[in-house]
Amino acid sequence: MARLRVITWNVHGSARPRIDAVADLLRAHEPDVVALQEVRSGQARRISALLGWPRPAWAFKHNGYWPLWWRAEGLAVLSHHRLALHPAVSLTPGISRRSYRRRILLPVELLVSAEEEEPRVLLVDAHLSSGAADEDRRTEQARRVAALLPDAMPVILAGDLNATPSQPSIAVLLESGLEDAWTLAGTGDGATIPANAPRRRIDYVMVRGGLGVTAAAVVDDLGAAMSGLSDHRPVEVTLELDDIRRH
């Protein structure tokens, strides 16, 4: 397997997007793995089923509507490759599971080949704090993320980081050895929000450990009508896995 196409997307699941339309858009881009944020468990399962993929990995983030358990939001990783699951990690100890301020990351190993000698790839789906005045919190969360990333295997960090490229939380991640896929291969400003007319880049794919980046793009299939699916646009990145074997 020479190529791995990654899409990350905050789908704003609480706004109840049309799941069939979300799946149609993803299918059109032929991803190998999708990292979703703000997605309900049932939504993630339905998207994966519509793509013809196995049951996804999903992790609970918060539920402000408890005991309506089906309204819980979380992170999900979907793939046609086999997944080896890791426990979700809280980035905000002490924050109630009912609060939207609770933040987590979801680590999942991608088994991209049946051959035992082939390396695994660790994909970490993350969603950092969203408040305009929360940069100190985001920076601390970024430090937690960086400290948890292993040195012994290739890593993909994908998600809604709620910070623009010049902010300190992004600097912390880059200083840990991660590389911003958009800087390596993207064209344009990479803005993803708001979906009808994007002005800010806060959604990222970052890599380290020998993963080569060959393309990066913001998905714009529907133009301003993208806002009918989410308040974010997806980011699509194509990685070269042959670089792992040479690393």
PDB file of N, CA, C and O in Angstrom, residues 1 112-120 245:
ATOM      1  N   MET A   1       0.854  -1.191   0.000  1.00  0.00           N
ATOM      2  CA  MET A   1       0.000   0.000   0.000  1.00  0.00           C
ATOM      3  C   MET A   1       0.882   1.230   0.000  1.00  0.00           C
ATOM      4  O   MET A   1       1.614   1.473   0.943  1.00  0.00           O
ATOM      5  N   VAL A 112      -2.504  -1.277   7.979  1.00  0.00           N
ATOM      6  CA  VAL A 112      -2.647  -1.008   6.548  1.00  0.00           C
ATOM      7  C   VAL A 112      -2.205  -2.159   5.668  1.00  0.00           C
ATOM      8  O   VAL A 112      -2.319  -2.089   4.455  1.00  0.00           O
ATOM      9  N   SER A 113      -1.701  -3.236   6.257  1.00  0.00           N
ATOM     10  CA  SER A 113      -1.280  -4.395   5.489  1.00  0.00           C
ATOM     11  C   SER A 113      -1.442  -5.640   6.332  1.00  0.00           C
ATOM     12  O   SER A 113      -1.335  -5.599   7.562  1.00  0.00           O
ATOM     13  N   ALA A 114      -1.713  -6.751   5.666  1.00  0.00           N
ATOM     14  CA  ALA A 114      -1.816  -8.029   6.373  1.00  0.00           C
ATOM     15  C   ALA A 114      -0.438  -8.610   6.679  1.00  0.00           C
ATOM     16  O   ALA A 114      -0.325  -9.579   7.427  1.00  0.00           O
ATOM     17  N   GLU A 115       0.600  -8.023   6.111  1.00  0.00           N
ATOM     18  CA  GLU A 115       1.948  -8.539   6.316  1.00  0.00           C
ATOM     19  C   GLU A 115       2.477  -8.110   7.674  1.00  0.00           C
ATOM     20  O   GLU A 115       2.437  -6.937   8.036  1.00  0.00           O
ATOM     21  N   GLU A 116       2.995  -9.055   8.427  1.00  0.00           N
ATOM     22  CA  GLU A 116       3.432  -8.784   9.790  1.00  0.00           C
ATOM     23  C   GLU A 116       4.555  -7.752   9.847  1.00  0.00           C
ATOM     24  O   GLU A 116       4.655  -6.989  10.796  1.00  0.00           O
ATOM     25  N   GLU A 117       5.413  -7.737   8.823  1.00  0.00           N
ATOM     26  CA  GLU A 117       6.558  -6.830   8.885  1.00  0.00           C
ATOM     27  C   GLU A 117       6.195  -5.395   8.505  1.00  0.00           C
ATOM     28  O   GLU A 117       7.011  -4.488   8.666  1.00  0.00           O
ATOM     29  N   GLU A 118       4.999  -5.178   8.016  1.00  0.00           N
ATOM     30  CA  GLU A 118       4.603  -3.834   7.635  1.00  0.00           C
ATOM     31  C   GLU A 118       4.357  -2.984   8.882  1.00  0.00           C
ATOM     32  O   GLU A 118       3.758  -3.454   9.852  1.00  0.00           O
ATOM     33  N   PRO A 119       4.792  -1.735   8.889  1.00  0.00           N
ATOM     34  CA  PRO A 119       4.578  -0.886  10.070  1.00  0.00           C
ATOM     35  C   PRO A 119       3.112  -0.501  10.234  1.00  0.00           C
ATOM     36  O   PRO A 119       2.370  -0.396   9.268  1.00  0.00           O
ATOM     37  N   ARG A 120       2.708  -0.292  11.476  1.00  0.00           N
ATOM     38  CA  ARG A 120       1.403   0.277  11.763  1.00  0.00           C
ATOM     39  C   ARG A 120       1.527   1.797  11.794  1.00  0.00           C
ATOM     40  O   ARG A 120       2.600   2.336  11.995  1.00  0.00           O
ATOM     41  N   ARG A 245       8.810   2.965   4.970  1.00  0.00           N
ATOM     42  CA  ARG A 245       9.716   1.826   4.791  1.00  0.00           C
ATOM     43  C   ARG A 245      11.160   2.278   4.682  1.00  0.00           C
ATOM     44  O   ARG A 245      12.078   1.549   5.017  1.00  0.00           O
TER      45      ARG A 245
END
